[in-house]
Tab-separated table of N, CA and C in Angstrom:
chain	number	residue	atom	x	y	z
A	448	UNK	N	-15.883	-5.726	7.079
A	448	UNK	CA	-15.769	-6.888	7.972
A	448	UNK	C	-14.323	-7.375	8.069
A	449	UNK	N	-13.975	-8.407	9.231
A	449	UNK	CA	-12.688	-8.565	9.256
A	449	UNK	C	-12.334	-9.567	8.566
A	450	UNK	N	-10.883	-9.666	8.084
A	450	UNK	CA	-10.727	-11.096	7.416
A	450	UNK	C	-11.296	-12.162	8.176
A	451	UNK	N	-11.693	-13.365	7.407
A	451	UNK	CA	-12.079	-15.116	7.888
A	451	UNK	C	-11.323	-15.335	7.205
A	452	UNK	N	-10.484	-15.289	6.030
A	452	UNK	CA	-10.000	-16.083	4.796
A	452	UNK	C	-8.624	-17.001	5.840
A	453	UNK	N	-8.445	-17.397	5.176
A	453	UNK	CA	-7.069	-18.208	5.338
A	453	UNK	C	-6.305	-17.260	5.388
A	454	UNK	N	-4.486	-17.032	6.485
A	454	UNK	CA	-3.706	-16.220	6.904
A	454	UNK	C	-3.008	-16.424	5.604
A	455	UNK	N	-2.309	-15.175	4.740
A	455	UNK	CA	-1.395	-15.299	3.302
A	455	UNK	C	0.022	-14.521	4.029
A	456	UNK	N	0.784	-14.649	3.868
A	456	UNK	CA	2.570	-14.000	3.766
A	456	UNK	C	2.052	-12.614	3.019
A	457	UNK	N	2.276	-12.119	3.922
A	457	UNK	CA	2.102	-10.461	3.387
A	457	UNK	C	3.512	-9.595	4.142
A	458	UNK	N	3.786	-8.621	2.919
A	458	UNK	CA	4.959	-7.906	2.834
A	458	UNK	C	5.200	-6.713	3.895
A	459	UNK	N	3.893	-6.512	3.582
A	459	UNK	CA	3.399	-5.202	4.575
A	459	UNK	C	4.008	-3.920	4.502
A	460	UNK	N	4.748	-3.470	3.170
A	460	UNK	CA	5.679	-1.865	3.312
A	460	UNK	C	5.762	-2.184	1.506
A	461	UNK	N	4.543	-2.655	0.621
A	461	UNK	CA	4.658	-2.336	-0.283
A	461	UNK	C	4.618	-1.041	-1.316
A	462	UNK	N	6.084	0.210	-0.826
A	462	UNK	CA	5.500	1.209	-1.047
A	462	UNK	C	6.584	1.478	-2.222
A	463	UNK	N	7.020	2.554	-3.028
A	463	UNK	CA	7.466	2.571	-4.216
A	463	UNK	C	9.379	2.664	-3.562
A	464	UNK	N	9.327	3.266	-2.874
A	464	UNK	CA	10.736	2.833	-2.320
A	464	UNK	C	11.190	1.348	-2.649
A	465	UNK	N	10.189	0.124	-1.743
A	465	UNK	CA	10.666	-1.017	-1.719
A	465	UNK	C	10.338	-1.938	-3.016
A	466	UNK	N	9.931	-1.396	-3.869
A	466	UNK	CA	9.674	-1.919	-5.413
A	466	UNK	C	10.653	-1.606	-6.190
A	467	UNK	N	11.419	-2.595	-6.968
A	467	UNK	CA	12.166	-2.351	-7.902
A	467	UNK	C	11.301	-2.190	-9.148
A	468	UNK	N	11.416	-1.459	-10.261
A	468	UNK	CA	10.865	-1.470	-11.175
A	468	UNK	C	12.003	-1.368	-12.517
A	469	UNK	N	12.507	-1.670	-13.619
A	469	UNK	CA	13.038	-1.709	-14.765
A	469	UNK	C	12.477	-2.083	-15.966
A	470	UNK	N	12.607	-0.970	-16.633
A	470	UNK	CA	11.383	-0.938	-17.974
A	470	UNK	C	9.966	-1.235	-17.369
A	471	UNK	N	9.372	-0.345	-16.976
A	471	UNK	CA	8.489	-0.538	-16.158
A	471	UNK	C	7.514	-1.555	-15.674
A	472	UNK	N	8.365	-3.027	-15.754
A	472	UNK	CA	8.184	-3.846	-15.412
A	472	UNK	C	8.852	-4.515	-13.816
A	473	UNK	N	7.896	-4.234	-13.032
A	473	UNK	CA	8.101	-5.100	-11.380
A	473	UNK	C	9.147	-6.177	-11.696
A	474	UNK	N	10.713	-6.331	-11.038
A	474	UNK	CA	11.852	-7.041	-11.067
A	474	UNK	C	12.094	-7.546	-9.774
A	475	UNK	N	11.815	-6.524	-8.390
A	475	UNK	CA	11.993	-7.062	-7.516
A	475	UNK	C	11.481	-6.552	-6.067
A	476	UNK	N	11.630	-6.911	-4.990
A	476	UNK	CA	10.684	-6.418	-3.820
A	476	UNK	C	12.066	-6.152	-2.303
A	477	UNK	N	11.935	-5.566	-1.881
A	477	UNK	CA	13.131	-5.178	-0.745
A	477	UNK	C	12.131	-4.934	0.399
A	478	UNK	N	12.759	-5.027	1.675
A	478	UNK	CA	12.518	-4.328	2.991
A	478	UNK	C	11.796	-5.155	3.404
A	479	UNK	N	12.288	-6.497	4.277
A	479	UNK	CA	11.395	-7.595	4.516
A	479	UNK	C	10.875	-7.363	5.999
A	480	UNK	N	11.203	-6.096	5.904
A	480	UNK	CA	11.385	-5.811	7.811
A	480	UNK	C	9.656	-6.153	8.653
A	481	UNK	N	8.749	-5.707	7.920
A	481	UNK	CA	7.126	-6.237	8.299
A	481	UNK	C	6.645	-7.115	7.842
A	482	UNK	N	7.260	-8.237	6.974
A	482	UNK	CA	6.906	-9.414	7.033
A	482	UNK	C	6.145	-10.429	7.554
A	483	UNK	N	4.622	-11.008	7.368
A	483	UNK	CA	4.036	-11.593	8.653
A	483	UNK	C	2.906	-12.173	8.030
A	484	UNK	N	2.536	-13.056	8.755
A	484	UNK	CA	1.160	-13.731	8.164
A	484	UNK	C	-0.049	-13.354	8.237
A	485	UNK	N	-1.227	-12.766	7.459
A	485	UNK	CA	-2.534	-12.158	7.985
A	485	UNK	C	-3.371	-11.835	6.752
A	486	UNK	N	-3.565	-11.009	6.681
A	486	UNK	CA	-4.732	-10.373	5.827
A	486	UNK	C	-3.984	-9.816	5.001
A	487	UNK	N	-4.549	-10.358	3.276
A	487	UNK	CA	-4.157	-9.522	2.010
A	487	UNK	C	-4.061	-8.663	1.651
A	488	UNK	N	-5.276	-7.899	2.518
A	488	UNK	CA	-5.436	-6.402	2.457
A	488	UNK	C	-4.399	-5.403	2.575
A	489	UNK	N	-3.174	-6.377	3.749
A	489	UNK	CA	-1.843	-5.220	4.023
A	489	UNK	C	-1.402	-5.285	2.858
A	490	UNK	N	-1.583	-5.775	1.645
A	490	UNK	CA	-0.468	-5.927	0.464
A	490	UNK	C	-1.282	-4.746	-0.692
A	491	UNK	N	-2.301	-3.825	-0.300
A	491	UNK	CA	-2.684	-3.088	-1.083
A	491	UNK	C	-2.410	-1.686	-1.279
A	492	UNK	N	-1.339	-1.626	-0.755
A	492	UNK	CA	-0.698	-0.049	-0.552
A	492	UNK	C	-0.641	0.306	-1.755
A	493	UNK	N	0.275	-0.267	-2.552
A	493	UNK	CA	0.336	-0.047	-3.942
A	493	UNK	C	-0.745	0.958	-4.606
A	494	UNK	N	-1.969	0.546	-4.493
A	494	UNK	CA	-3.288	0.598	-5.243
A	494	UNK	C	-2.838	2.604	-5.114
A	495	UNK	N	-2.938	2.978	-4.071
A	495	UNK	CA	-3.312	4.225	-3.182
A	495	UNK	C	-1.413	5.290	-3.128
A	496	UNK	N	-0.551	4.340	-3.216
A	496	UNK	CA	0.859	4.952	-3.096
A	496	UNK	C	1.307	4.661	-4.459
A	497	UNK	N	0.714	4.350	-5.461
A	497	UNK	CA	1.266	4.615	-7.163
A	497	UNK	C	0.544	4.226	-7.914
A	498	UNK	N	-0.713	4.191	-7.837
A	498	UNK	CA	-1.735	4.247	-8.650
A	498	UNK	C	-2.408	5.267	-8.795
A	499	UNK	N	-3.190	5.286	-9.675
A	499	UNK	CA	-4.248	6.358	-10.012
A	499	UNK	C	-5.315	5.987	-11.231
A	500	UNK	N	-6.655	6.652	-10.642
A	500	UNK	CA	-7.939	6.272	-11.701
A	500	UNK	C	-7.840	4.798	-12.279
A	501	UNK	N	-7.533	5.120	-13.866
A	501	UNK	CA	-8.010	3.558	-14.688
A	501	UNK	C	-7.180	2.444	-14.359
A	502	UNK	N	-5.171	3.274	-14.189
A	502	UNK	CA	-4.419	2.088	-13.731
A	502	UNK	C	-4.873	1.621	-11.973
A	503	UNK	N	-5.200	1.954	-10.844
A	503	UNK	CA	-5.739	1.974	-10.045
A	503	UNK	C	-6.752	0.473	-10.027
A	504	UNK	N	-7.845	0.977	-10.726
A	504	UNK	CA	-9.001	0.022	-11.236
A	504	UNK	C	-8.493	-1.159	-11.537
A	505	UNK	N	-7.319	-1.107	-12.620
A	505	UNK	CA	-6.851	-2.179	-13.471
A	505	UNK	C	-5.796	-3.772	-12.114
A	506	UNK	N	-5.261	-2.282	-11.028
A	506	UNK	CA	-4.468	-3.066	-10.205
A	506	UNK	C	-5.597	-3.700	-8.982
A	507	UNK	N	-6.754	-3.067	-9.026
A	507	UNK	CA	-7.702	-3.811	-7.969
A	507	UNK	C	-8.069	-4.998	-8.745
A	508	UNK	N	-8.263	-5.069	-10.332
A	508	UNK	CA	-8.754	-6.317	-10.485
A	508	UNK	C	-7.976	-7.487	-10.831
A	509	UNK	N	-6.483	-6.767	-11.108
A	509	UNK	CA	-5.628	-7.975	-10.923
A	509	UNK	C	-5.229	-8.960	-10.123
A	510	UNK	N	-5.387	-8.384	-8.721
A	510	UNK	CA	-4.893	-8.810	-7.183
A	510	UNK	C	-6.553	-9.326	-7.165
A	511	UNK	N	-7.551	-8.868	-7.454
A	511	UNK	CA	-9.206	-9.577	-7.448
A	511	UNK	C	-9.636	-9.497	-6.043
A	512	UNK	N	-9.046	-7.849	-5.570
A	512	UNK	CA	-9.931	-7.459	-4.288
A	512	UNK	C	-11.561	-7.183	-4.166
A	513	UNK	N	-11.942	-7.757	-3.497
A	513	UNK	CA	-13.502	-7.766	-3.357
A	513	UNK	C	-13.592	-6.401	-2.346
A	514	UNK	N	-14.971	-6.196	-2.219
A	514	UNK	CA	-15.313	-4.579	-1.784
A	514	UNK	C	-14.736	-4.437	-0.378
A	515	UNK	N	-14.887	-5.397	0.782
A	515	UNK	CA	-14.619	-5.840	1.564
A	515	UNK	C	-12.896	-5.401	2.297
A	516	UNK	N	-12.041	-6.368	1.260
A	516	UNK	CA	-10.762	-6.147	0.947
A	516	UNK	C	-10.579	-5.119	0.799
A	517	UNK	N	-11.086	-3.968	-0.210
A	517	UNK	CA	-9.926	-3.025	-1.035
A	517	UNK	C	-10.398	-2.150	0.300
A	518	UNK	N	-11.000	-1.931	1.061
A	518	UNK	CA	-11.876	-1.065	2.501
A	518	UNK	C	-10.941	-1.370	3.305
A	519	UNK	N	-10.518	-2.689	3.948
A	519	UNK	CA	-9.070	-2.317	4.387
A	519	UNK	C	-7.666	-2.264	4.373
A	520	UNK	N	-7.742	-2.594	2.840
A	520	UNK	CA	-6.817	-2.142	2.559
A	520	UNK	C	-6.653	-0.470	2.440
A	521	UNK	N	-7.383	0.132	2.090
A	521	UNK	CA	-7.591	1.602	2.220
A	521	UNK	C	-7.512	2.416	3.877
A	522	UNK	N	-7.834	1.252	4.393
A	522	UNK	CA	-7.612	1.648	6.171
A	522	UNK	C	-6.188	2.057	6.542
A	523	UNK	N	-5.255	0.302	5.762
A	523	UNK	CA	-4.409	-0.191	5.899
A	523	UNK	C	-3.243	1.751	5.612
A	524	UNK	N	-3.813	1.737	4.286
A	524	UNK	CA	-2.945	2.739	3.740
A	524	UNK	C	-3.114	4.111	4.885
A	525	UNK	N	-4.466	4.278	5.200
A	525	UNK	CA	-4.352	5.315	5.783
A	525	UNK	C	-3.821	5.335	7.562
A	526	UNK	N	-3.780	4.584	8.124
A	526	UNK	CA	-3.117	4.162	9.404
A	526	UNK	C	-1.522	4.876	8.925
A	527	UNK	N	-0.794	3.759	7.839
A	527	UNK	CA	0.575	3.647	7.321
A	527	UNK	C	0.746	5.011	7.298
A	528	UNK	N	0.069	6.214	6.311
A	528	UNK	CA	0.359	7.366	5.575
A	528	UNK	C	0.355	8.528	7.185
A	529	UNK	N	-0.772	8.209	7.845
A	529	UNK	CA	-0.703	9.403	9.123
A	529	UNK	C	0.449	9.372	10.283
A	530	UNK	N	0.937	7.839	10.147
A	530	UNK	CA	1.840	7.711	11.038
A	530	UNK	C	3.545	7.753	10.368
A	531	UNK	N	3.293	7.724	9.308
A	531	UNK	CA	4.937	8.239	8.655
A	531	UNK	C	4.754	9.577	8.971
A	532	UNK	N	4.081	10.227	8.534
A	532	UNK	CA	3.761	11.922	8.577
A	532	UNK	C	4.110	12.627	9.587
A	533	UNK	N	3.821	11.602	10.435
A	533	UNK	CA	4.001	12.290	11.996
A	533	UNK	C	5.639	11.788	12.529
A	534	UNK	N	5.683	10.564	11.949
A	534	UNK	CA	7.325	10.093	12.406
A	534	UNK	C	8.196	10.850	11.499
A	535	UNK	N	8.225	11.171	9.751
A	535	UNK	CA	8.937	11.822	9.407
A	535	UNK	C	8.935	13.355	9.204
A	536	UNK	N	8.074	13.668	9.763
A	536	UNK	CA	7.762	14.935	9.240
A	536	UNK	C	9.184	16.284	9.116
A	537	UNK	N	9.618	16.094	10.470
A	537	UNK	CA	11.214	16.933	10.553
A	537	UNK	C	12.423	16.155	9.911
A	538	UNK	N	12.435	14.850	9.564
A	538	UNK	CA	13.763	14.550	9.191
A	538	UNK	C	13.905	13.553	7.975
A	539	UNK	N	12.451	13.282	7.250
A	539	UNK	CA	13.010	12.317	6.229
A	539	UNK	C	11.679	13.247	4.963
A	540	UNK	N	12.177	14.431	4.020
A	540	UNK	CA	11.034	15.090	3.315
A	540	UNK	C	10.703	14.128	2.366
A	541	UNK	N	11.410	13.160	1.512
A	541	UNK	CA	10.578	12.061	0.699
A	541	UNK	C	9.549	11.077	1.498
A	542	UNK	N	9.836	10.968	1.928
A	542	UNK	CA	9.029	10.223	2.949
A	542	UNK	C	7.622	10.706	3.262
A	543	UNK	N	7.737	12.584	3.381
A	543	UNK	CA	6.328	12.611	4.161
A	543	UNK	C	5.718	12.774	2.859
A	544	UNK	N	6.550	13.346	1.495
A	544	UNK	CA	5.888	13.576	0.274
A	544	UNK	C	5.115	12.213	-0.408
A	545	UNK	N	5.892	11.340	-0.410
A	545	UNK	CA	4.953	9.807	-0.260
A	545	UNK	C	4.034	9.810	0.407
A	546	UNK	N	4.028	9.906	1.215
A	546	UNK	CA	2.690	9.491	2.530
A	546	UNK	C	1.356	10.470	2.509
A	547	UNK	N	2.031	11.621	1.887
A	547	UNK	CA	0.959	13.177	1.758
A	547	UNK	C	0.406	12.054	0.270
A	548	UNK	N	0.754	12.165	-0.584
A	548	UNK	CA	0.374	11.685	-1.888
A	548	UNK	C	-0.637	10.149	-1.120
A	549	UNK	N	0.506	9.545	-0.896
A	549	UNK	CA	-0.513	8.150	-0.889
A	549	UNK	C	-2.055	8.598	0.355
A	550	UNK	N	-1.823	9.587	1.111
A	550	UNK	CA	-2.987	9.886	1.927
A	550	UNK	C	-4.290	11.216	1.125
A	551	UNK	N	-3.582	11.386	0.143
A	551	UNK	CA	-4.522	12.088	-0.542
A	551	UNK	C	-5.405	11.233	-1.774
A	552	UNK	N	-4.402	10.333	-1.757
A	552	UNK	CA	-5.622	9.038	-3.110
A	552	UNK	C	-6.523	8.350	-2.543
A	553	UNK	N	-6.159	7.919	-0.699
A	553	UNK	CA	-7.063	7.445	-0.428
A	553	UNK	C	-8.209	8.075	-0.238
A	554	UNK	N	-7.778	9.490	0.718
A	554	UNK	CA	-9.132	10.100	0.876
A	554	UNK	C	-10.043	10.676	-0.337
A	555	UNK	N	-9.317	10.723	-1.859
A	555	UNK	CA	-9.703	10.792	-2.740
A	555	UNK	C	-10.956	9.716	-3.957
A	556	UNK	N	-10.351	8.805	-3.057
A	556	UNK	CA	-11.212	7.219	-3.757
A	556	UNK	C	-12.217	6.902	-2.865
A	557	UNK	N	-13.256	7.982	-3.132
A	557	UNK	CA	-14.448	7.468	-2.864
A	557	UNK	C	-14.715	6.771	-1.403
């Protein structure tokens, strides 16, 4: 179903590029370029572009996505992952290797 909730500030390009990480602790966030008010769900890339199995699980129940949520957020990811693929495919190879990965967890998760 579609969001009703209240509109939240969502980042919308939370992908491991725009994450700082040091001592593998989250320090900071870059690339404000999709910035916008809407549905939480755009903020679940993460889950699907650097997660996996138990840590996966652990990051759905931190953020406390309901079944609803993590569905489009999983949309979210897969829209994001087919259309880098196709925009980078000849000229940026990290890029499509991200997007191959993050489009194989989703179609992987059930």
């Amino acid at each position: 179903p579609p969001w009703r909730g209240e509109h939240v500030w969502v980042h919308g390009a939370l992908l491991p590029g725009n994450l700082l990480v040091v001592d593998d602790r989250l320090v900071g966030v870059i690339d404000f370029g999709t910035l916008q008010v809407g549905d939480p769900a755009g903020d679940l890339q993460p889950a699907w572009n650097m997660f996996e199995g138990e840590s996966r699980s652990r990051f759905r129940t931190a953020v406390g996505a309901d079944d609803a949520c993590w569905l489009r957020g999983k949309g979210t990811v897969l829209y994001q992952t087919v259309m880098a693929l196709a925009y980078y495919w000849d000229t940026n190879p990290d890029m499509v290797r991200q997007a191959s990965r993050g489009l194989a967890q989703a179609l992987a998760d059930g």
